[in-house]
PDB file of C-alpha atoms in Angstrom:
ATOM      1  CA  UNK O1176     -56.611 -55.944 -18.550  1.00 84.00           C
ATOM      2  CA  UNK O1177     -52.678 -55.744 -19.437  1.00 90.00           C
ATOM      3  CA  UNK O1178     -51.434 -52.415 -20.418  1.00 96.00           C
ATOM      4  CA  UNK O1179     -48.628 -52.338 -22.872  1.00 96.00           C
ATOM      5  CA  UNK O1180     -45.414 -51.204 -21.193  1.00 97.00           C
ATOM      6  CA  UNK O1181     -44.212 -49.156 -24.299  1.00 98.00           C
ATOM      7  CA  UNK O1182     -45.780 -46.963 -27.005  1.00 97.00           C
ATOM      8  CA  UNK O1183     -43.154 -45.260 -29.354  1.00 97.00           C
ATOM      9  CA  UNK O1184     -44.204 -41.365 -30.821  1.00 96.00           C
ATOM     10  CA  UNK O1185     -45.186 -42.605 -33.852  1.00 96.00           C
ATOM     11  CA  UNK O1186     -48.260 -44.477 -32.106  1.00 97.00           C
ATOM     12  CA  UNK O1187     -49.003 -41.793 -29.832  1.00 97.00           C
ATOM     13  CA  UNK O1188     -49.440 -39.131 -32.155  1.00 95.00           C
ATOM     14  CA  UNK O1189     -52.460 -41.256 -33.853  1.00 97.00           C
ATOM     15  CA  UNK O1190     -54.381 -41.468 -31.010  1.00 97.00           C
ATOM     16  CA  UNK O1191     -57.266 -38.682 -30.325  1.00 96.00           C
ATOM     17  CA  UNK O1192     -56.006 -35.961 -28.049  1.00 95.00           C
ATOM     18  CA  UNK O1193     -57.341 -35.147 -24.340  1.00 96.00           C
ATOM     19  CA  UNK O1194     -59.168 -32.307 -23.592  1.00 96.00           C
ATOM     20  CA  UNK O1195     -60.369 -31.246 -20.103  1.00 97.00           C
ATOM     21  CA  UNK O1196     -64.018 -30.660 -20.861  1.00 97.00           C
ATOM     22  CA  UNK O1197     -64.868 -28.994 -17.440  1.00 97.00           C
ATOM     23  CA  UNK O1198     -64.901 -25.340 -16.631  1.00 98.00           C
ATOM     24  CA  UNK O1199     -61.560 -23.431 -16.703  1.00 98.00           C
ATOM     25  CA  UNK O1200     -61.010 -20.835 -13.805  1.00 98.00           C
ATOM     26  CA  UNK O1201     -58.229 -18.213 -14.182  1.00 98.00           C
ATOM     27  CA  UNK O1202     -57.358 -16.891 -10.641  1.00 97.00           C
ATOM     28  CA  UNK O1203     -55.061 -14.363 -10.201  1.00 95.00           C
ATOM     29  CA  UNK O1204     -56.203 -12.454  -7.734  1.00 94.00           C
ATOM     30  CA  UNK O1205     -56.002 -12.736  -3.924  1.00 91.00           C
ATOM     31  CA  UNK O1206     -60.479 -12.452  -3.244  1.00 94.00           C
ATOM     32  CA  UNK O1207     -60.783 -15.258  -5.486  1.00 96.00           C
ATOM     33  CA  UNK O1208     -58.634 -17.839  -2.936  1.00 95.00           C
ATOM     34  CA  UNK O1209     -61.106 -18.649  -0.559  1.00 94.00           C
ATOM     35  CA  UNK O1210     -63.896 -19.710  -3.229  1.00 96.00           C
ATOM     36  CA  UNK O1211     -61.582 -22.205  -4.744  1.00 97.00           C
ATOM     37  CA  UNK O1212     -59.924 -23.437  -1.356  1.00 97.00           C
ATOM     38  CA  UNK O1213     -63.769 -24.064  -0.159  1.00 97.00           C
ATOM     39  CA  UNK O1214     -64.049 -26.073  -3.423  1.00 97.00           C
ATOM     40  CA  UNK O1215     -61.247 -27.979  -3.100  1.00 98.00           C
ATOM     41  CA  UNK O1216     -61.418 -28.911   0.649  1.00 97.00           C
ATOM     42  CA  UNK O1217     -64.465 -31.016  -0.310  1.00 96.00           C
ATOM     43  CA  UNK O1218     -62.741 -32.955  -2.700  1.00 97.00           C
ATOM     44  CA  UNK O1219     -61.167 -36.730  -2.503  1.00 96.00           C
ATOM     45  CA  UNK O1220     -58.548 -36.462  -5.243  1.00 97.00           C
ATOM     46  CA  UNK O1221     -56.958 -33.474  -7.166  1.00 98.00           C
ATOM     47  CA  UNK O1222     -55.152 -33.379 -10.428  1.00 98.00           C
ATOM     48  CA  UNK O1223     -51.948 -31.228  -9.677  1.00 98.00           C
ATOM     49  CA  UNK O1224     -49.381 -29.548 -12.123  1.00 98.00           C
ATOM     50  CA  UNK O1225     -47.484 -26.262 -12.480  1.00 98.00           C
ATOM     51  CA  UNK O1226     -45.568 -24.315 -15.086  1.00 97.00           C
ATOM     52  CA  UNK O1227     -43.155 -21.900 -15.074  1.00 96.00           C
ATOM     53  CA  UNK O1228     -41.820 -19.976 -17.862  1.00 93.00           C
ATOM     54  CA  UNK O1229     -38.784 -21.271 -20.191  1.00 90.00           C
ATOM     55  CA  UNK O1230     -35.824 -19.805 -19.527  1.00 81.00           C
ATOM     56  CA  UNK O1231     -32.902 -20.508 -22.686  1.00 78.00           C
ATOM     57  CA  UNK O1232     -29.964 -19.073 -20.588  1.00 82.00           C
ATOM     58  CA  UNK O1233     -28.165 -21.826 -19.371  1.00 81.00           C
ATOM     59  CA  UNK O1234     -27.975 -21.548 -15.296  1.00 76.00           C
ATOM     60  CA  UNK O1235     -30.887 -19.525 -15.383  1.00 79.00           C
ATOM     61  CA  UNK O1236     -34.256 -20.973 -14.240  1.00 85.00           C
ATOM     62  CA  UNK O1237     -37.357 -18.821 -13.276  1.00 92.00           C
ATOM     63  CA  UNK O1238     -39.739 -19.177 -10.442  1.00 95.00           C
ATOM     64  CA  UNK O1239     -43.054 -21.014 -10.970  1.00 97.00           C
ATOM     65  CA  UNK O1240     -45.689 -19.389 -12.741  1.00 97.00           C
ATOM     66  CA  UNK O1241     -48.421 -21.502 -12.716  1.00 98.00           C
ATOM     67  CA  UNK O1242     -50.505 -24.080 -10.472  1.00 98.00           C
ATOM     68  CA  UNK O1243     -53.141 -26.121 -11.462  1.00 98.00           C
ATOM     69  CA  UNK O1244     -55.537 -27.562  -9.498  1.00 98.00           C
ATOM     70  CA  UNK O1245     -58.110 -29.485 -11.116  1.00 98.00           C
ATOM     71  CA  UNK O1246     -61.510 -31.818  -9.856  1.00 98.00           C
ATOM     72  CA  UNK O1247     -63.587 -33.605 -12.770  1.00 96.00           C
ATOM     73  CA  UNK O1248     -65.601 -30.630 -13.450  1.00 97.00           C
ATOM     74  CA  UNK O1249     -63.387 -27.550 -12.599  1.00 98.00           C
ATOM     75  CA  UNK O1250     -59.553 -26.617 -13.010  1.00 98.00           C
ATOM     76  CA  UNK O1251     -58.147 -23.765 -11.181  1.00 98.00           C
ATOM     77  CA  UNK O1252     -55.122 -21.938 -13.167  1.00 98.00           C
ATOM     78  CA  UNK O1253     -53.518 -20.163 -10.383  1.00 98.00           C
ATOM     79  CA  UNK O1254     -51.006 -17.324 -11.320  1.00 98.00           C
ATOM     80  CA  UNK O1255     -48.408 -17.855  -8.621  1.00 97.00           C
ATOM     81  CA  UNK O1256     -46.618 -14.605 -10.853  1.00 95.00           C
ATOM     82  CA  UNK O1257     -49.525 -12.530  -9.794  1.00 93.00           C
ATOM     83  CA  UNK O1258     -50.603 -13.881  -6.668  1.00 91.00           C
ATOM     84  CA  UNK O1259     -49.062 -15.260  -3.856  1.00 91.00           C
ATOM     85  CA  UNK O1260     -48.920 -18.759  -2.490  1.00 95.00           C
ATOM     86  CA  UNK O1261     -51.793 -18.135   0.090  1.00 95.00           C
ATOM     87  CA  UNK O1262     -52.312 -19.955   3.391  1.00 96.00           C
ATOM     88  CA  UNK O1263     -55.625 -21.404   2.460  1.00 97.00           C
ATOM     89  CA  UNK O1264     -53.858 -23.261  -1.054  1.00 97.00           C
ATOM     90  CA  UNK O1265     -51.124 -24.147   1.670  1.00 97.00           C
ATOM     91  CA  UNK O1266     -53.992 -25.800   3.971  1.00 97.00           C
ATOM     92  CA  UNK O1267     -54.950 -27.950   0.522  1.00 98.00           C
ATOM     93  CA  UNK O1268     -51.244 -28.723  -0.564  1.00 98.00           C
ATOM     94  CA  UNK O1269     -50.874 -30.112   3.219  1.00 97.00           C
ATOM     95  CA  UNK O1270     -53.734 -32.246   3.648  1.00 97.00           C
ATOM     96  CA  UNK O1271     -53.102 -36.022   3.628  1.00 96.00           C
ATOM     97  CA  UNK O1272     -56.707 -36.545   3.219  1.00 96.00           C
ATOM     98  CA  UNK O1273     -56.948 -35.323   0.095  1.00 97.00           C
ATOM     99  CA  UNK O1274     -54.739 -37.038  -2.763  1.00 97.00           C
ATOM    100  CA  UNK O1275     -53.022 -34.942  -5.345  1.00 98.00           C
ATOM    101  CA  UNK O1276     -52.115 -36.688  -8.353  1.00 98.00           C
ATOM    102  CA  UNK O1277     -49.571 -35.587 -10.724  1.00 98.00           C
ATOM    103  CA  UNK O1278     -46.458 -36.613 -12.348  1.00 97.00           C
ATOM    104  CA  UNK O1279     -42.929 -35.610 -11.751  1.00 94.00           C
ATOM    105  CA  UNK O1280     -44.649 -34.323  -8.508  1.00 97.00           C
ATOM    106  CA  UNK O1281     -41.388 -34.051  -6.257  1.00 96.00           C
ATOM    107  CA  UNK O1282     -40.160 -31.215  -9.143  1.00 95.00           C
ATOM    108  CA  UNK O1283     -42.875 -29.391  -8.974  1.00 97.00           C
ATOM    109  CA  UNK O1284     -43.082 -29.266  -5.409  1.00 97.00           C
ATOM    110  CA  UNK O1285     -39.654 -27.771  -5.025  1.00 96.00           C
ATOM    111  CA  UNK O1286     -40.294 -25.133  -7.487  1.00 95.00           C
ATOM    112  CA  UNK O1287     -43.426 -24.332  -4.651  1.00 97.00           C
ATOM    113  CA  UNK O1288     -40.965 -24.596  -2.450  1.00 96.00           C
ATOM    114  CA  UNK O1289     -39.241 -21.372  -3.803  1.00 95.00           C
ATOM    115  CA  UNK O1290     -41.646 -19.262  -3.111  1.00 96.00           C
ATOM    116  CA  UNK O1291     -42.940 -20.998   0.052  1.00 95.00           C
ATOM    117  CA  UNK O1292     -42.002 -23.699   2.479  1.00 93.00           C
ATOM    118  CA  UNK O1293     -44.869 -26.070   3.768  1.00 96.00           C
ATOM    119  CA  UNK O1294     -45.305 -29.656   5.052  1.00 96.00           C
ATOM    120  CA  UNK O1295     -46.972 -31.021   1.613  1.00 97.00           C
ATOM    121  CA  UNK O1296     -49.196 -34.551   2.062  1.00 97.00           C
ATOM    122  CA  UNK O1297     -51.406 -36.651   0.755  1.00 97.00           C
ATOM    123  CA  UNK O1298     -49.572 -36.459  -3.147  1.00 98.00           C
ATOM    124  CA  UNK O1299     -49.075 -39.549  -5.426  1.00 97.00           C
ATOM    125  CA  UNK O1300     -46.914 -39.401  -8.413  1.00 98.00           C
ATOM    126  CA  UNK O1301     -48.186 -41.607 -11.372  1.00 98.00           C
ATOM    127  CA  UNK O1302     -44.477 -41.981 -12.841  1.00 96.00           C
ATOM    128  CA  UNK O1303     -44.019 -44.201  -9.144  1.00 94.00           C
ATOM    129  CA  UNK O1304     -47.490 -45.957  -9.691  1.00 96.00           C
ATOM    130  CA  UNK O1305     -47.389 -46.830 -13.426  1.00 96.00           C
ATOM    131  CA  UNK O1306     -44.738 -49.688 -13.225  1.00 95.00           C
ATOM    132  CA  UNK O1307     -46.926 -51.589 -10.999  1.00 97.00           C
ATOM    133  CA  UNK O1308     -49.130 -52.408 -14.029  1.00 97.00           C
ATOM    134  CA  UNK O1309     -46.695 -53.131 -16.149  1.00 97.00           C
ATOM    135  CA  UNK O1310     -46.209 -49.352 -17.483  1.00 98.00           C
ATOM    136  CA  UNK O1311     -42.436 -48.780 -18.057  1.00 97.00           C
ATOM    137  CA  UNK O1312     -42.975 -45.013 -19.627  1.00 97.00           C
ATOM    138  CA  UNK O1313     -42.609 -42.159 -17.202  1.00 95.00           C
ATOM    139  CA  UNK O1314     -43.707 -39.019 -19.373  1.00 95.00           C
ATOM    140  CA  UNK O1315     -47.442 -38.267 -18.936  1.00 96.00           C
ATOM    141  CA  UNK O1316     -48.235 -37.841 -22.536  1.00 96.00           C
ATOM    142  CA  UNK O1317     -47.402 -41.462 -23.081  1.00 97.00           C
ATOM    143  CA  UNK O1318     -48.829 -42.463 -19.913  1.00 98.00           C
ATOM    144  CA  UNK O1319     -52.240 -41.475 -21.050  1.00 98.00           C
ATOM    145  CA  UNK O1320     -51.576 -42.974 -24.170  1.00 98.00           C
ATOM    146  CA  UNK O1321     -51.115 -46.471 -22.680  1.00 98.00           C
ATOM    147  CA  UNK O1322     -53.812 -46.033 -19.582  1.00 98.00           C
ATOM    148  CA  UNK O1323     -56.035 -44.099 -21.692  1.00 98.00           C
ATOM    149  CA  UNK O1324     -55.195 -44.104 -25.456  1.00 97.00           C
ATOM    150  CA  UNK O1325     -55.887 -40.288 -25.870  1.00 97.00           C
ATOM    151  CA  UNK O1326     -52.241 -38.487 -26.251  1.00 95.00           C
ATOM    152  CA  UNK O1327     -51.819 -35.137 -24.332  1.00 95.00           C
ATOM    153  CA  UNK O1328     -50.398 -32.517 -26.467  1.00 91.00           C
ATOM    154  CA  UNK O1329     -47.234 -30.382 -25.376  1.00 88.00           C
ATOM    155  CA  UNK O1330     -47.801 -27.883 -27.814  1.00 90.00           C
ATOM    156  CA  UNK O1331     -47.696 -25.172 -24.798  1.00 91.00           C
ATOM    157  CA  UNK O1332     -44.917 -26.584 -22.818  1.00 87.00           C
ATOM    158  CA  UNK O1333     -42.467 -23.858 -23.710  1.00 86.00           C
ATOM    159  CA  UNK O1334     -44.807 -20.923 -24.237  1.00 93.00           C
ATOM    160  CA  UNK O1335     -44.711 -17.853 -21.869  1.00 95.00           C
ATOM    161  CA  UNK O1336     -46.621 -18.583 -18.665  1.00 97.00           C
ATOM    162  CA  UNK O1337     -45.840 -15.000 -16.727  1.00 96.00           C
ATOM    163  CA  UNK O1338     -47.568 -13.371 -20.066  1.00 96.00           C
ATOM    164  CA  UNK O1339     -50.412 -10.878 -19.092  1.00 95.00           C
ATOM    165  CA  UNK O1340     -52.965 -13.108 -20.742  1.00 96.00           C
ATOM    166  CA  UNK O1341     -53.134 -16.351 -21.232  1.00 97.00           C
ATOM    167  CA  UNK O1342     -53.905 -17.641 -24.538  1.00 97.00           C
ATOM    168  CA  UNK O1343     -56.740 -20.534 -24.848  1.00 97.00           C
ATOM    169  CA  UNK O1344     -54.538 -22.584 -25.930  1.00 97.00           C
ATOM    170  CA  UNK O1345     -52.291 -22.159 -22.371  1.00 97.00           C
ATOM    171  CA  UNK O1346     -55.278 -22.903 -20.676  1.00 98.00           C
ATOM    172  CA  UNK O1347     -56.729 -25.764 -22.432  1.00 97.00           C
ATOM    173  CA  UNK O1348     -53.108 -27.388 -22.421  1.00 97.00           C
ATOM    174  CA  UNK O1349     -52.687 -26.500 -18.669  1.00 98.00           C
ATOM    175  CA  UNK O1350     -55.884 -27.762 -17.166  1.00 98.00           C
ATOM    176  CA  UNK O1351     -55.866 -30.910 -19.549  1.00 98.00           C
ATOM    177  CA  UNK O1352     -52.277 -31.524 -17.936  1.00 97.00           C
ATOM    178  CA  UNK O1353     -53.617 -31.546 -14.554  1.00 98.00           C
ATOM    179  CA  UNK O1354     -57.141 -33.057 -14.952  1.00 98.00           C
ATOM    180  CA  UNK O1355     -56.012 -36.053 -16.884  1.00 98.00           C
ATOM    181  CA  UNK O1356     -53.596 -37.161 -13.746  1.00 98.00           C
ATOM    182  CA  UNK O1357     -57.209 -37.931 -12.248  1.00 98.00           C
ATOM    183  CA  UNK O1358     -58.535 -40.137 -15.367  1.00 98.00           C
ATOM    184  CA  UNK O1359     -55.227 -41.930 -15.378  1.00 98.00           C
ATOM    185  CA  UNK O1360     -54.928 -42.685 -11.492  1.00 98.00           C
ATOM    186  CA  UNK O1361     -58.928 -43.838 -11.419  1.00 97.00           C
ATOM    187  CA  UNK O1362     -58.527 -45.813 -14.556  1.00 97.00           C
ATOM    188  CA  UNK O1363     -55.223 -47.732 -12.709  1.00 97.00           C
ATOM    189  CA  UNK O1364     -56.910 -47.621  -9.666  1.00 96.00           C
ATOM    190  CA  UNK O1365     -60.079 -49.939 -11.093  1.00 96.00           C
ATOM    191  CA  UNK O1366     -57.453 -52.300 -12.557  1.00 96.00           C
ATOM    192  CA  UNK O1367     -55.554 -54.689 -10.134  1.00 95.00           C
ATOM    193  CA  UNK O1368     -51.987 -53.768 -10.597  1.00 96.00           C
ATOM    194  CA  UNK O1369     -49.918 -56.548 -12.115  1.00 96.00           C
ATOM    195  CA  UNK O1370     -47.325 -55.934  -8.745  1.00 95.00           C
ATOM    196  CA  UNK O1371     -48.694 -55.508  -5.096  1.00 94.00           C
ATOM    197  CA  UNK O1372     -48.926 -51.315  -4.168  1.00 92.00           C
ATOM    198  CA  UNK O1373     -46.368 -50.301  -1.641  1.00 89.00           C
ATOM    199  CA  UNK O1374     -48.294 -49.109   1.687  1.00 86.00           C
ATOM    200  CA  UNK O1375     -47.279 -45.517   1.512  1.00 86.00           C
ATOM    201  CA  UNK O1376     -46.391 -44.129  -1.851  1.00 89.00           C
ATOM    202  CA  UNK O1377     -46.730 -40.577  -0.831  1.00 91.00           C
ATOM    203  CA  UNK O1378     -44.346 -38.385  -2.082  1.00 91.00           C
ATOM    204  CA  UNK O1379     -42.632 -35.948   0.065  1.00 85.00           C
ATOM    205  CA  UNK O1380     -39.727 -33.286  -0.314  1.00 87.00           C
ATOM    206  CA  UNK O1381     -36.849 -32.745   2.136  1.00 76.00           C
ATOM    207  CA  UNK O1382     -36.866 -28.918   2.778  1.00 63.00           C
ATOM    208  CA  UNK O1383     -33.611 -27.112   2.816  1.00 54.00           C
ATOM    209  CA  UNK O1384     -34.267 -26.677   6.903  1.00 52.00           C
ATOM    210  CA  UNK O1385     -34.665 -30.274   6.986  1.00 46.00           C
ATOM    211  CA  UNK O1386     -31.858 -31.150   5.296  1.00 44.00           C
ATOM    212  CA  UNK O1387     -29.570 -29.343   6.932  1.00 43.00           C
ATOM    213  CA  UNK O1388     -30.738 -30.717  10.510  1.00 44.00           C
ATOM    214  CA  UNK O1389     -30.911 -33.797   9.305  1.00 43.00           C
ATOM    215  CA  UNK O1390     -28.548 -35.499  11.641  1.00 43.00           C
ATOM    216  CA  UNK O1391     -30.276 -33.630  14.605  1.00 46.00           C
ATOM    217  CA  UNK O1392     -34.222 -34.689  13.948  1.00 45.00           C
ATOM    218  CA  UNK O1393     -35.853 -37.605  13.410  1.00 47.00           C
ATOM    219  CA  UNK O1394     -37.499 -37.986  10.252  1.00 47.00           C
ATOM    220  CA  UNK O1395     -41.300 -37.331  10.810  1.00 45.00           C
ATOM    221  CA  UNK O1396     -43.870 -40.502  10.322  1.00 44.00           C
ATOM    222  CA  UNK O1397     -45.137 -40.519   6.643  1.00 45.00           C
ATOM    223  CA  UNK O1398     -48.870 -41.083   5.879  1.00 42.00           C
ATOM    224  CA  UNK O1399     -50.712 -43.099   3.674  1.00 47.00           C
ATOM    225  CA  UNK O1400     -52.576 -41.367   1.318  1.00 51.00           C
ATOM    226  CA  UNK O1401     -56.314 -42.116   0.884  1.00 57.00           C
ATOM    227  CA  UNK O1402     -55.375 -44.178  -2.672  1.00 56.00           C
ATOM    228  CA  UNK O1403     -55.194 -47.181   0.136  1.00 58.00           C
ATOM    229  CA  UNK O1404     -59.058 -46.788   0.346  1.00 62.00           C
ATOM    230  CA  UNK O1405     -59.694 -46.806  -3.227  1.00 60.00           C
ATOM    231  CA  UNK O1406     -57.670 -49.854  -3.490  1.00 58.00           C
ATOM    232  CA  UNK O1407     -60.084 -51.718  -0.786  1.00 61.00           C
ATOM    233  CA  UNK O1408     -63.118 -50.905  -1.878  1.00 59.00           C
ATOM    234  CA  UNK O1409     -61.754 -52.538  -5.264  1.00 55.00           C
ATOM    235  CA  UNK O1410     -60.279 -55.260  -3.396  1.00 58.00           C
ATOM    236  CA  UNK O1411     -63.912 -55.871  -1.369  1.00 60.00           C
ATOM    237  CA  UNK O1412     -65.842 -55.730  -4.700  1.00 53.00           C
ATOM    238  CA  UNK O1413     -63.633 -58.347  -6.404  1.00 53.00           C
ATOM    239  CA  UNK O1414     -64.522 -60.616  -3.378  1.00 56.00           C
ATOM    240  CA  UNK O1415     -68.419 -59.826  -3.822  1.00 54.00           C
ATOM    241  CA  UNK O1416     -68.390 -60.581  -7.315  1.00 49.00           C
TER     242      UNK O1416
END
């Protein structure tokens, strides 16, 4: 299969749109952490997003609002404006065995880093994957177009995330965001890419500490994120058939 490596607006906004089907879970308060951290730590791959609320001053940006944290069957909508960053999320957002998938992921993980500094591992970004099948757009709505022909509304985008309720609608759009990362990355991952997969496409963010010892440490060792598996098992079926 060849994906197309365009799709204007026009085609996008005929396709059906995505909706994340699975169970929603609002958490916003601190009790409710190590529940969803026990979830999590027994999962392989993790759709990952956040969302912070719009700010139309210019030089004026807010701190993140939201983080969502999704498997196939649950997404997690945690309200980083009501609770904090905990440890355990930190233990999840720093392990390299399991992958996060998102796009744009290096933003997102310096608005985390904000509030928070931690070593993060194990995340992919599907704007760096995409172009090795062939996939030159980087926004995720027209990703899933292409990968998945559903389009991902932004209806939401620019609504008010620190709001004391969130509407349906900022929940369906949120976890949808986050959950379709996984459909995308497992429906590339089943495909051989058109252009061989770099070893280590793990995305990682130089912290202000880091940055400004730069010249004084060694950069640490990088590693591979568990997509290398996925891509062997493909690569060992292919062989079988």
């Amino acid at each position: 299969m060849v994906f197309q490596a365009t799709i204007t607006n026009e085609q996008t906004a005929e396709l059906p749109s995505a909706h994340f089907n699975g169970r929603i879970i609002i958490v916003d308060r601190e009790e409710q952490i190590d529940a969803v951290c026990r979830d999590l730590a027994g999962q392989q791959i993790i759709g990952f997003d956040t969302e912070t609320r719009p700010s139309f001053k210019a030089g004026v940006t807010n701190r993140v609002a939201l983080l969502q944290l999704s498997t196939h069957e649950r997404c997690y909508l945690i309200r980083l404006c009501r609770a904090k960053l905990h440890n355990s999320l930190l233990k999840i957002l720093s392990n390299p065995n399991i992958i996060k998938i998102g796009a744009d992921v290096a933003g997102d993980l310096r608005s985390l880093h904000v509030l928070r500094h931690f070593n993060e591992r194990g995340f992919v970004d599907l704007q760096h994957m995409a172009s090795h099948w062939g996939i030159e757009e980087k926004s995720l709505r027209k990703m899933s177009a292409i990968v998945l022909g559903q389009r991902v509304s932004k209806a939401q985008r620019l609504s008010n995330w620190e709001a004391s309720t969130l509407t349906p609608q900022q929940q369906m759009y949120a976890a949808t965001d986050a959950w379709v990362c996984i459909s995308i990355y497992e429906k590339l991952m089943a495909i051989p890419p058109i252009t061989p997969l770099p070893k280590d496409m793990e995305v990682r963010v130089e912290q202000p500490e880091q940055k400004a010892h730069a010249k004084e440490h060694k950069p640490r060792p990088r590693h591979r994120a568990n997509y290398t598996q996925h891509r062997n098992r493909r690569e060992n079926r292919e062989k079988q058939q």
